Structures are given as structure tokens and as C-alpha cells.
Short mmCIF file of C-alpha atoms in Angstrom, two decimals:
data_model
loop_
_atom_site.label_atom_id
_atom_site.label_comp_id
_atom_site.label_asym_id
_atom_site.label_seq_id
_atom_site.Cartn_x
_atom_site.Cartn_y
_atom_site.Cartn_z
CA MET H 22 22.58 -19.10 0.73
CA LYS H 23 25.13 -19.10 3.48
CA LYS H 24 27.76 -17.77 1.20
CA PHE H 25 25.52 -15.31 -0.02
CA ALA H 26 24.58 -14.29 3.71
CA ILE H 27 28.72 -13.87 4.18
CA LEU H 28 28.71 -11.79 1.07
CA LEU H 29 26.02 -9.47 1.89
CA LEU H 30 27.59 -8.93 5.49
CA LEU H 31 30.98 -8.15 3.87
CA LEU H 32 29.09 -5.54 1.49
CA CYS H 33 26.80 -3.99 4.00
CA GLY H 34 29.79 -3.72 6.60
CA ALA H 35 29.46 -4.27 10.30
CA GLY H 36 30.51 -0.79 11.91
CA THR H 37 31.61 2.74 10.79
CA PHE H 38 34.36 1.41 8.94
CA SER H 39 34.40 2.39 5.29
CA MET H 40 36.54 1.53 2.63
CA TRP H 41 34.59 3.34 -0.16
CA ALA H 42 33.56 6.99 -1.02
CA ALA H 43 30.64 7.60 1.18
CA SER H 44 28.86 9.31 -1.37
CA THR H 45 27.54 9.02 -5.38
CA LYS H 46 26.33 11.44 -7.60
CA ILE H 47 23.71 10.22 -10.43
CA ALA H 48 22.78 12.68 -13.26
CA GLY H 49 21.05 12.61 -16.61
CA LYS H 50 18.65 13.86 -18.71
CA ILE H 51 15.17 13.35 -18.74
CA THR H 52 13.06 12.74 -21.98
CA LEU H 53 9.33 13.16 -21.84
CA GLU H 54 6.51 13.06 -24.18
CA LYS H 55 5.29 16.44 -26.07
CA GLU H 56 3.97 19.18 -23.13
CA ALA H 57 4.16 16.71 -20.23
CA GLU H 58 5.84 17.15 -16.97
CA VAL H 59 7.63 14.86 -14.39
CA ASN H 60 7.80 14.88 -10.60
CA LEU H 61 10.82 12.71 -9.83
CA PHE H 62 11.70 10.93 -6.83
CA PHE H 63 14.44 9.01 -5.47
CA VAL H 64 13.42 5.89 -3.10
CA LYS H 65 16.19 4.49 -0.94
CA THR H 66 14.99 1.05 0.38
CA ALA H 67 17.01 -0.23 3.57
CA THR H 68 17.32 -4.15 4.72
CA THR H 69 14.62 -3.21 7.37
CA GLY H 70 12.23 -2.60 4.41
CA GLU H 71 11.80 0.72 5.71
CA ARG H 72 11.61 3.59 2.63
CA ASN H 73 13.15 7.01 2.46
CA THR H 74 12.02 9.50 -0.21
CA GLN H 75 13.42 12.41 -1.70
CA LYS H 76 12.12 15.10 -4.28
CA ILE H 77 14.38 15.52 -7.05
CA GLU H 78 14.33 18.84 -8.86
CA VAL H 79 14.09 18.55 -12.79
CA THR H 80 15.63 21.41 -14.57
CA ASP H 81 15.36 22.02 -18.22
CA ASN H 82 14.96 18.12 -18.57
CA ARG H 83 17.97 17.43 -16.42
CA TYR H 84 18.28 16.11 -12.74
CA GLU H 85 21.10 15.51 -10.50
CA ILE H 86 21.12 13.45 -6.91
CA THR H 87 23.85 12.91 -4.41
CA VAL H 88 23.10 9.75 -2.37
CA ASP H 89 25.50 8.84 0.77
CA ASP H 90 26.12 5.21 1.96
CA GLU H 91 29.27 3.58 2.61
CA SER H 92 27.73 0.12 1.49
CA PRO H 93 26.01 -0.97 -1.69
CA PHE H 94 22.05 -0.56 -1.53
CA PHE H 95 18.85 -0.77 -3.89
CA GLY H 96 16.45 2.27 -4.60
CA THR H 97 14.20 3.27 -7.08
CA LEU H 98 14.11 6.29 -9.43
CA TYR H 99 10.26 6.83 -9.31
CA GLY H 100 8.48 9.05 -11.95
CA ILE H 101 4.94 10.41 -12.05
CA ILE H 102 4.38 11.93 -15.49
CA THR H 103 1.59 14.48 -16.34
CA THR H 104 0.51 14.42 -20.03
CA GLY H 105 -0.41 17.41 -21.88
CA GLU H 106 -4.09 16.41 -21.58
CA GLY H 107 -3.66 15.63 -17.74
CA THR H 108 -3.53 12.19 -17.08
CA LYS H 109 -1.08 10.95 -15.12
CA ARG H 110 0.95 7.71 -15.11
CA GLN H 111 3.59 5.98 -12.72
CA ALA H 112 7.14 4.49 -13.83
CA THR H 113 10.07 3.23 -12.04
CA VAL H 114 13.52 2.60 -12.84
CA PRO H 115 15.29 0.39 -10.36
CA LEU H 116 18.59 0.96 -9.11
CA TYR H 117 21.81 -0.39 -7.66
CA ILE H 118 24.23 1.87 -5.92
CA ASP H 119 27.82 0.88 -5.54
CA PRO H 120 29.58 3.54 -3.48
CA ARG H 121 32.70 2.56 -5.18
CA ARG H 122 31.60 4.67 -7.96
CA GLU H 123 31.53 8.35 -7.43
CA THR H 124 29.10 8.96 -10.53
CA ILE H 125 26.54 7.55 -12.50
CA ARG H 126 25.26 8.86 -15.55
CA LEU H 127 21.67 7.83 -15.96
CA ASP H 128 19.58 9.35 -18.81
CA VAL H 129 16.11 8.09 -18.54
CA ASP H 130 13.27 8.42 -21.41
CA PHE H 131 9.57 8.43 -19.71
CA SER H 132 7.87 9.47 -23.12
CA ARG H 133 6.33 6.08 -23.95
CA LYS H 134 3.50 4.28 -21.81
CA SER H 135 5.58 1.26 -20.93
CA ALA H 136 9.01 0.72 -19.20
CA PRO H 137 11.60 3.84 -19.06
CA GLN H 138 13.75 3.42 -21.44
CA ILE H 139 17.60 4.17 -19.95
CA ASP H 140 21.24 4.92 -21.18
CA THR H 141 23.41 4.27 -18.48
CA ASP H 142 27.48 3.78 -17.85
CA ASP H 143 26.35 1.42 -14.98
CA GLU H 144 26.18 -1.85 -16.04
CA GLU H 145 24.10 -3.53 -13.11
CA ILE H 146 21.67 -0.56 -13.18
CA ALA H 147 21.02 -1.70 -17.02
CA ILE H 148 20.37 -5.32 -15.93
CA LEU H 149 17.61 -4.11 -13.57
CA SER H 150 16.28 -1.70 -16.13
CA ASP H 151 16.29 -4.70 -18.67
CA TYR H 152 14.53 -7.34 -15.80
CA ASN H 153 11.91 -3.93 -15.31
CA ALA H 154 11.06 -4.13 -18.89
CA LEU H 155 10.23 -7.74 -18.95
CA LEU H 156 7.81 -7.06 -16.60
CA TYR H 157 5.89 -4.42 -19.12
CA THR H 158 6.23 -6.63 -22.08
CA HIS H 159 5.91 -10.13 -20.79
CA TYR H 160 3.46 -9.85 -17.43
CA ILE H 161 1.74 -6.77 -18.08
CA SER H 162 1.40 -7.30 -22.07
CA GLY H 163 1.76 -11.12 -22.25
CA GLU H 164 -1.27 -13.22 -22.50
CA MET H 165 -1.76 -15.30 -19.56
CA ASN H 166 -3.78 -18.23 -19.18
CA ILE H 167 -3.48 -22.06 -17.75
CA ALA H 168 -2.90 -23.96 -20.47
CA GLY H 169 0.46 -21.80 -21.66
CA ILE H 170 0.95 -20.89 -17.87
CA ARG H 171 4.06 -23.10 -17.08
CA PRO H 172 6.52 -21.48 -20.16
CA PHE H 173 5.07 -18.08 -18.92
CA LEU H 174 6.22 -18.79 -15.78
CA ASP H 175 9.79 -19.92 -16.75
CA ARG H 176 10.50 -17.00 -18.42
CA PHE H 177 10.75 -14.89 -15.67
CA SER H 178 13.67 -17.16 -14.21
CA ILE H 179 15.20 -17.78 -17.79
CA VAL H 180 15.44 -13.88 -18.51
CA ALA H 181 16.73 -13.14 -14.99
CA ASP H 182 19.39 -15.74 -15.52
CA SER H 183 20.51 -14.63 -18.96
CA LEU H 184 20.86 -11.11 -17.85
CA THR H 185 23.68 -11.89 -15.68
CA ASP H 186 25.11 -14.85 -17.38
CA GLY H 187 28.90 -14.07 -18.12
CA LYS H 188 28.75 -10.72 -16.30
CA ALA H 189 30.69 -9.48 -13.46
CA CYS H 190 27.73 -8.30 -11.49
CA ALA H 191 27.12 -8.10 -7.99
CA GLU H 192 25.96 -11.32 -6.03
CA SER H 193 23.60 -9.31 -4.23
CA VAL H 194 22.05 -8.08 -7.79
CA LYS H 195 22.02 -11.57 -8.68
CA GLU H 196 20.28 -12.44 -5.52
CA TYR H 197 17.73 -9.56 -6.23
CA LEU H 198 16.64 -10.65 -9.89
CA ARG H 199 16.31 -14.27 -8.43
CA ILE H 200 13.70 -12.92 -5.98
CA TRP H 201 12.11 -10.69 -8.02
CA ALA H 202 11.65 -13.76 -10.58
CA TYR H 203 10.16 -15.72 -8.04
CA ILE H 204 7.39 -12.97 -6.75
CA GLN H 205 6.61 -12.44 -10.13
CA LYS H 206 5.77 -16.10 -10.58
CA LEU H 207 3.75 -15.85 -7.36
CA SER H 208 1.98 -13.01 -8.65
CA SER H 209 1.34 -14.68 -12.17
CA ILE H 210 -0.49 -17.57 -10.23
CA GLY H 211 -2.41 -15.24 -7.76
CA THR H 212 -3.97 -13.52 -11.02
CA LEU H 213 -4.99 -16.81 -12.46
CA GLN H 214 -6.30 -18.08 -9.43
CA ARG H 215 -8.70 -14.70 -9.34
CA ASN H 216 -9.38 -15.07 -13.02
CA TYR H 217 -10.46 -18.81 -12.81
CA ARG H 218 -12.20 -18.81 -9.20
CA GLU H 219 -15.31 -20.58 -10.77
CA ASN H 220 -12.91 -23.21 -12.31
CA PRO H 221 -12.20 -26.30 -10.38
CA GLU H 222 -9.91 -28.05 -12.87
CA GLY H 223 -7.93 -24.55 -13.43
CA GLN H 224 -7.36 -23.95 -9.61
CA ALA H 225 -6.21 -27.50 -9.21
CA ARG H 226 -3.75 -27.16 -11.95
CA LEU H 227 -2.34 -23.69 -10.36
CA ARG H 228 -2.47 -25.10 -6.86
CA GLU H 229 0.36 -28.06 -8.55
CA ILE H 230 2.25 -25.58 -10.28
CA GLN H 231 2.55 -23.12 -6.97
CA GLU H 232 3.63 -26.70 -5.13
CA SER H 233 6.24 -27.25 -7.62
CA LEU H 234 7.69 -23.92 -6.77
CA PRO H 235 10.37 -23.39 -3.74
CA ALA H 236 8.83 -23.34 -0.35
CA LYS H 237 8.34 -19.15 0.11
CA LYS H 238 10.82 -19.70 3.52
CA GLU H 239 13.38 -20.91 1.38
CA VAL H 240 13.47 -18.00 -1.33
CA LEU H 241 12.04 -14.99 1.19
CA ASP H 242 13.92 -15.61 4.24
CA ASN H 243 16.65 -12.87 3.78
CA GLU H 244 17.41 -9.32 4.24
CA VAL H 245 17.20 -8.66 -0.05
CA ALA H 246 13.67 -9.76 0.02
CA ILE H 247 12.72 -7.74 2.39
CA LEU H 248 13.72 -5.25 -0.20
CA PHE H 249 10.49 -6.13 -2.11
CA TYR H 250 7.14 -4.43 -0.94
CA ASP H 251 5.07 -7.99 -1.45
CA THR H 252 7.30 -10.00 0.08
CA PRO H 253 5.78 -9.33 3.64
CA HIS H 254 2.07 -9.79 2.04
CA LEU H 255 3.29 -13.17 0.38
CA ILE H 256 4.68 -14.56 3.88
CA LEU H 257 1.53 -13.77 5.61
CA GLN H 258 -0.39 -15.59 2.89
CA SER H 259 1.24 -18.80 3.68
CA LEU H 260 0.40 -18.48 7.25
CA ASP H 261 -2.53 -20.96 7.95
CA PRO H 262 -5.43 -18.67 7.94
CA ARG H 263 -7.59 -21.20 9.82
CA LYS H 264 -5.20 -20.93 12.90
CA SER H 265 -5.42 -17.99 15.58
CA ILE H 266 -3.37 -15.24 15.40
CA GLU H 267 -1.36 -16.07 18.23
CA GLU H 268 -0.81 -19.60 16.29
CA ARG H 269 0.25 -17.62 13.60
CA LEU H 270 2.83 -15.67 15.01
CA SER H 271 4.22 -18.60 16.29
CA GLN H 272 4.22 -20.31 13.33
CA LEU H 273 5.82 -17.11 11.81
CA ARG H 274 8.53 -17.33 14.36
CA GLN H 275 9.34 -20.73 13.77
CA GLU H 276 9.72 -20.78 10.21
CA TYR H 277 11.26 -17.39 9.38
CA THR H 278 14.89 -16.66 10.59
CA CYS H 279 15.29 -12.99 9.26
CA THR H 280 14.23 -10.69 12.11
CA ALA H 281 13.81 -7.80 9.79
CA LEU H 282 11.41 -9.78 8.21
CA ARG H 283 9.80 -11.18 10.92
CA ASP H 284 8.96 -7.86 12.17
CA LYS H 285 7.34 -6.82 9.10
CA VAL H 286 4.93 -9.84 8.99
CA GLU H 287 4.41 -9.49 12.67
CA ASP H 288 3.26 -5.99 11.83
CA LEU H 289 0.78 -6.87 9.19
CA LEU H 290 -0.57 -9.52 11.62
CA LEU H 291 -1.15 -7.18 14.35
CA ASP H 292 -2.83 -4.63 12.21
CA GLN H 293 -4.99 -7.07 10.83
CA PHE H 294 -5.90 -8.06 14.72
CA ILE H 295 -6.61 -4.28 15.50
CA GLN H 296 -8.43 -3.59 12.44
CA LYS H 297 -10.73 -6.97 12.36
CA PHE H 298 -11.52 -6.72 16.31
CA ASP H 299 -15.11 -6.41 16.92
CA TYR H 300 -15.11 -3.62 19.45
CA SER H 301 -18.67 -4.31 20.33
CA GLN H 302 -17.49 -7.59 22.43
CA ASP H 303 -15.04 -7.85 25.26
CA VAL H 304 -12.81 -5.27 24.58
CA ASP H 305 -10.47 -5.93 27.79
CA ALA H 306 -10.14 -9.28 26.72
CA GLY H 307 -8.93 -7.97 23.63
CA TYR H 308 -6.43 -5.64 24.93
CA GLU H 309 -5.26 -8.39 27.18
CA ARG H 310 -4.60 -10.68 24.18
CA LEU H 311 -2.38 -7.55 22.38
CA GLN H 312 -0.53 -7.00 25.40
CA LYS H 313 0.65 -10.58 25.13
CA MET H 314 1.32 -10.84 21.78
CA THR H 315 3.11 -7.53 21.48
CA GLU H 316 5.27 -8.63 24.67
CA GLY H 317 9.05 -7.55 24.19
CA LYS H 318 8.12 -5.72 20.90
CA ALA H 319 10.03 -2.10 20.99
CA ASN H 320 6.69 -0.48 19.46
CA SER H 321 4.02 -2.65 21.71
CA ALA H 322 2.76 0.78 23.24
CA GLU H 323 1.95 1.93 19.74
CA TYR H 324 -0.16 -1.14 18.95
CA LEU H 325 -2.26 -0.54 22.55
CA ASP H 326 -2.91 2.93 21.84
CA LYS H 327 -4.21 1.98 18.24
CA PHE H 328 -6.62 -0.68 20.01
CA LEU H 329 -7.80 1.98 22.40
CA LEU H 330 -8.17 4.52 20.02
CA ARG H 331 -10.65 2.24 17.98
CA THR H 332 -12.93 1.79 21.01
CA ARG H 333 -15.04 4.46 19.33
CA SER H 334 -16.28 2.31 16.55
CA ALA H 335 -18.30 0.33 19.27
CA VAL H 336 -22.08 1.02 19.40
CA GLY H 337 -22.53 3.34 22.60
CA ALA H 338 -19.43 5.16 22.39
CA ALA H 339 -19.14 8.99 22.28
CA ALA H 340 -18.55 10.57 19.05
CA PRO H 341 -14.94 11.35 18.63
CA ASP H 342 -14.16 15.17 19.44
CA VAL H 343 -12.27 16.08 16.77
CA VAL H 344 -11.89 19.08 14.54
CA LEU H 345 -13.98 19.31 11.21
CA LEU H 346 -13.31 22.19 9.07
CA ASP H 347 -15.72 23.28 6.19
CA LYS H 348 -14.70 24.79 2.91
CA GLU H 349 -14.04 28.35 4.43
CA GLY H 350 -11.89 26.52 6.94
CA LYS H 351 -14.25 27.22 9.63
CA GLU H 352 -14.12 24.78 12.62
CA ALA H 353 -17.17 22.44 13.56
CA ARG H 354 -17.52 19.12 15.82
CA PHE H 355 -20.22 16.61 16.48
CA THR H 356 -21.15 18.48 19.58
CA ASP H 357 -22.36 21.20 17.29
CA PHE H 358 -25.52 18.72 16.38
CA ALA H 359 -26.43 17.78 19.75
CA GLY H 360 -30.31 16.54 19.91
CA LYS H 361 -30.28 15.29 16.52
CA TYR H 362 -29.25 12.11 15.15
CA ILE H 363 -26.42 12.36 12.59
CA TYR H 364 -26.40 10.35 9.38
CA VAL H 365 -22.71 10.63 8.23
CA ASP H 366 -21.09 10.07 5.18
CA PHE H 367 -17.38 9.52 4.67
CA TRP H 368 -16.11 9.71 1.43
CA ALA H 369 -13.28 11.40 -0.69
CA SER H 370 -13.12 13.00 -4.03
CA TRP H 371 -11.06 10.60 -5.69
CA CYS H 372 -13.50 7.42 -4.52
CA VAL H 373 -15.71 6.29 -7.62
CA PRO H 374 -18.27 4.43 -5.31
CA CYS H 375 -18.50 7.38 -3.04
CA VAL H 376 -19.15 9.84 -6.16
CA LYS H 377 -21.93 7.46 -7.10
CA GLU H 378 -23.84 7.65 -4.03
CA ILE H 379 -23.93 11.48 -3.84
CA PRO H 380 -27.08 11.75 -6.04
CA TYR H 381 -28.86 9.19 -3.91
CA LEU H 382 -27.86 10.92 -0.81
CA GLN H 383 -29.11 14.38 -2.25
CA GLU H 384 -32.60 12.50 -3.01
CA LEU H 385 -32.56 11.12 0.38
CA GLU H 386 -32.01 14.63 1.99
CA LYS H 387 -34.73 15.99 0.01
CA THR H 388 -37.77 13.75 0.32
CA LEU H 389 -37.06 12.18 4.08
CA GLN H 390 -39.76 13.30 6.45
CA ASN H 391 -37.92 13.27 9.52
CA ASP H 392 -36.52 16.43 11.05
CA GLN H 393 -34.62 14.62 13.73
CA VAL H 394 -32.18 13.63 11.31
CA VAL H 395 -29.21 15.85 9.82
CA PHE H 396 -26.98 14.79 7.25
CA VAL H 397 -23.23 15.39 7.64
CA ALA H 398 -20.41 14.64 4.97
CA ILE H 399 -16.93 14.13 5.74
CA SER H 400 -14.37 14.11 3.41
CA LEU H 401 -10.99 12.30 3.80
CA ASP H 402 -9.14 14.37 0.92
CA GLU H 403 -5.85 15.04 1.27
CA ASN H 404 -6.04 17.62 -1.48
CA LYS H 405 -8.66 20.35 -0.64
CA GLU H 406 -9.23 22.18 -3.83
CA ALA H 407 -9.72 18.69 -5.49
CA TRP H 408 -12.70 18.44 -2.43
CA LYS H 409 -13.67 21.32 -3.38
CA LYS H 410 -14.08 21.44 -7.03
CA LYS H 411 -16.10 18.08 -6.94
CA MET H 412 -18.32 19.50 -4.33
CA GLU H 413 -18.88 22.10 -6.75
CA ASP H 414 -19.31 19.60 -9.81
CA LEU H 415 -22.03 17.89 -7.93
CA GLY H 416 -24.03 20.47 -6.44
CA MET H 417 -23.19 19.44 -2.62
CA GLU H 418 -24.37 21.67 -0.12
CA GLY H 419 -25.48 21.68 3.53
CA ASN H 420 -22.76 20.31 6.38
CA GLN H 421 -19.99 19.62 4.35
CA PHE H 422 -16.50 19.04 6.22
CA VAL H 423 -13.13 17.64 5.89
CA VAL H 424 -10.71 16.32 8.45
CA GLN H 425 -7.05 17.23 8.89
CA ASP H 426 -5.54 13.71 9.25
CA HIS H 427 -6.60 10.16 9.66
CA THR H 428 -7.49 9.96 13.38
CA LEU H 429 -11.33 10.11 13.14
CA ALA H 430 -10.94 7.40 10.56
CA ASN H 431 -8.80 5.43 12.85
CA MET H 432 -10.95 6.12 15.41
CA LEU H 433 -14.03 4.88 13.88
CA ASN H 434 -12.08 2.09 12.57
CA ILE H 435 -12.96 2.75 8.88
CA LYS H 436 -11.11 0.57 6.55
CA GLY H 437 -12.69 1.87 3.17
CA ILE H 438 -15.04 4.38 1.89
CA PRO H 439 -17.79 5.21 1.27
CA PHE H 440 -18.70 4.46 5.04
CA TYR H 441 -21.68 5.50 6.80
CA VAL H 442 -22.44 5.96 10.60
CA ILE H 443 -25.75 6.93 12.59
CA PHE H 444 -24.71 9.11 16.07
CA ASP H 445 -28.07 9.50 18.27
CA LYS H 446 -29.01 12.62 20.02
CA GLU H 447 -26.84 12.24 23.01
CA GLY H 448 -23.82 11.84 20.48
CA LYS H 449 -22.92 8.02 20.81
CA LEU H 450 -22.74 5.71 18.21
CA ASN H 451 -26.01 4.36 17.20
CA VAL H 452 -25.34 2.64 13.91
CA TYR H 453 -21.54 1.32 12.68
CA ASN H 454 -21.86 0.51 9.14
CA ALA H 455 -24.99 2.04 8.07
CA PRO H 456 -26.71 1.22 4.76
CA ARG H 457 -25.64 3.33 1.85
CA PRO H 458 -28.01 6.01 0.55
CA SER H 459 -28.62 3.78 -2.97
CA THR H 460 -30.26 0.92 -1.04
CA GLY H 461 -33.19 3.06 -0.90
CA ALA H 462 -36.10 2.50 1.39
CA PRO H 463 -34.15 0.03 4.12
CA LEU H 464 -32.36 3.51 4.81
CA LYS H 465 -34.97 5.94 4.65
CA ASP H 466 -37.29 3.71 6.93
CA LEU H 467 -34.46 3.56 9.36
CA LEU H 468 -34.11 7.36 9.25
CA GLU H 469 -37.68 8.11 9.69
CA SER H 470 -37.92 5.70 12.62
CA LEU H 471 -35.43 7.50 14.66
CA LYS H 472 -37.14 9.99 16.97
#
């Protein structure tokens, strides 16, 4: 690992000195099924875990992109394919860009409902693409069961090693594949743990297999591992959930040395604390804990602001003074309904459980015997046209609004939708996480009791 770290440092460079070209042109043709279209993006992942996304124009089924960097890096060619029938699917091509190469030919076939097929003059991209295909043929399509789990897991490493055996590819590519294989093993075990939740013997067998794998800190504590989206989440899972957040932060700082990786996991822990905090309790004490935990962090003020923003989710807090927009673009606010109880439905056109609740809500509005209650629906849709079409399809009328950003959802600490709250006549939060319309009598009785 130390040799690899030294090599990575040499590859990444320590200053502005560059021994290679600063830009590489990637170009090729795109193959699609009949009448299909593709939105193509290039995603560059930094060793801090940050991702920079760039839209790529596709003209006459050809594309070209120039990427600038003085050091080798990993990225992704990301396609959203829309078929002639209107269905959408996503497909990715993993990339390794070596700036010593001024041009790379990369033809991509997105016409199959499997891993994209590529034709390229770059051996390292070809290796990564071959391994990507394994995930479709082995992990996604393969049969997983406890009886055959060991050979199933072993295949990830066997294929990774075979793809690079005898080839003069970069050591960072080999390390990338080794980590990829390890993450897929953990992912497979996690899937089986969920599938065999009610099987004690199966759970014991899976724990035994997982414990036989190298410890997460041995494989994931480096800047290559942070290139994978799952890495911070996997490390978070390895921290003892029985401990307080302060204890888990301490455990993290003791066990992991990669600063960028630690920062990512700390972000997850702190966000988790902010979202799960009970704002009906001692907010001052919670704020003080967060101050201590974020002391010395460059973005500590952001976390404190997030915490204060969510205090509006405490019962008795004033309704957020945010702008709501109706389908005509006319502005409204919660204060427009002063003097009435407001039952608020947070939903979105793409949310299947939300849509299933709509008929129950419509029936409740018709039958409720209390003119002191008004119903307000607030969509979290970013696509306003999809929101309007869904309202039309469902015959949704009355107080229908959409918000311009996520501010309102954050203020009310909404973690998922559908979600319901009730504000009282003075515009203060009366019920947080109110019953759904489909609960029937419990909600109707509650609303009819509000006077």
C-alpha cells in the first residue's frame, strides 16, 4: 500500500509542474436502438470525492469532449437513454484518462439493455469497461444464494485480476479494480442479508463470510476508494451504531487516516445528526453539541445553519415564510390562510406512494364536516410541466402549489414523501408527521376535532 501511495503521489503531482499534455480529446460514435435518443454527460471524480458533471453534445451520433488535467484521473461517461416508446434507462462507461494521451477514440454502443459495448484504442478504458460488463452479467443478472455465495463473491476478484494480468496498465487502475471488487462483494452480502432477514442460519453464514473479508479500513482508507460513491456509506456502516455520534466521530478519526475520506464520512454523520434530531426537545443543547462536533471544520457554519433552519419542524414553531407558486405562477404564502387550520400534503408527480394517496385526500376534502380546515398540496417537483400534467390526470383542484427549491422541505426536516403536517389558526405547527389520508377515520376524526 505504501508503494502505491508513493506512485499515486507521483502520478497526481505535488505542484504546478507538468510533464505531460494538459488536455486530452475523447471522441467517437454513439450507437442507439431505433428512434432512441441519448443525453450524454462526462463526470470527473476528484480524489476529494467531488464530482464535476459536463453535458456533451451529440450530433449525427458523434460526440467529442476535451478534458483538461495535468495528472491521470478517473471519470465516467454517463448516458440517459430515452427509447422510442418513451421509457428511460441509464448506462455508464468507466474511464481512466492519462494526459500523456492527446486523443482517445471511444465508440459506445448504448443499444442493448446491458452494459454499454465499447470499441476503443485505450487499453485501460477497455479493461474498466470489461469489468463494468461483469456487473451486468454476474451481479445484476447472476443468481445469488447463500449456498453458492463464496464462488459468486470470489469471481469479482478473479475477473479483476485476470483483466490486468500481464498487461502494462497503471497501478492505480489495478487498485481501482481491487477496490471495486471488494465493494461489490460487500454489496452482494448486503443484498443477501436483506433477502434472508428472517433466516437466522443464513444471517450467521453471511456474517461469517463478511468477517473473512479484509477489514474495510484496510481496503478503503485511501484516495482511490473515495472515487466510489458507496465508500463513505460503507465506512459509516462499520461504525458502531450503539455509540453516540461523538463516539463514532472519535472512532472514525482513530481508525482512518485519509483526510478526504474522513471528511466525507463526517459529513454523513453530521447530516444524520441534524436530520434525526428531535427538534421538539432541547434545541439549545443540540446546537451546543453540534458546535463542539464541528469545531475546527471549514464548513462548520453550514452545519449550524442547517440545524437552525430545521427548528421550524418543532411543534409550536411559526410556519415558514416561503413563497408558494400556483400553476399560473401566482405567489402565495401560508399567511394567506390565517384563521384556518391547514392540512398540508407534500408530494411529487414522480412519487408513487404520493399519487396513491390523492384519491383518499380528494374524498376527505369532499366529506369533511369542518369549515375551519383548508387543504393545501405542495409539490416538490423540479419539473413543473410534469407536476401540471399529473394534476390534470388526477383531477387535482383547489390549493395546489409548487416550491422553487428545497428550502421549505429542509425547514420542516422532511426526509421523504408523502409527508403531512397541520398548522393551527395562528400559523404555528400543530401536528408534525400527521396521519395520511388513507388512514381514514383517524385523520378525519382529528381534522373534525379542530375548532
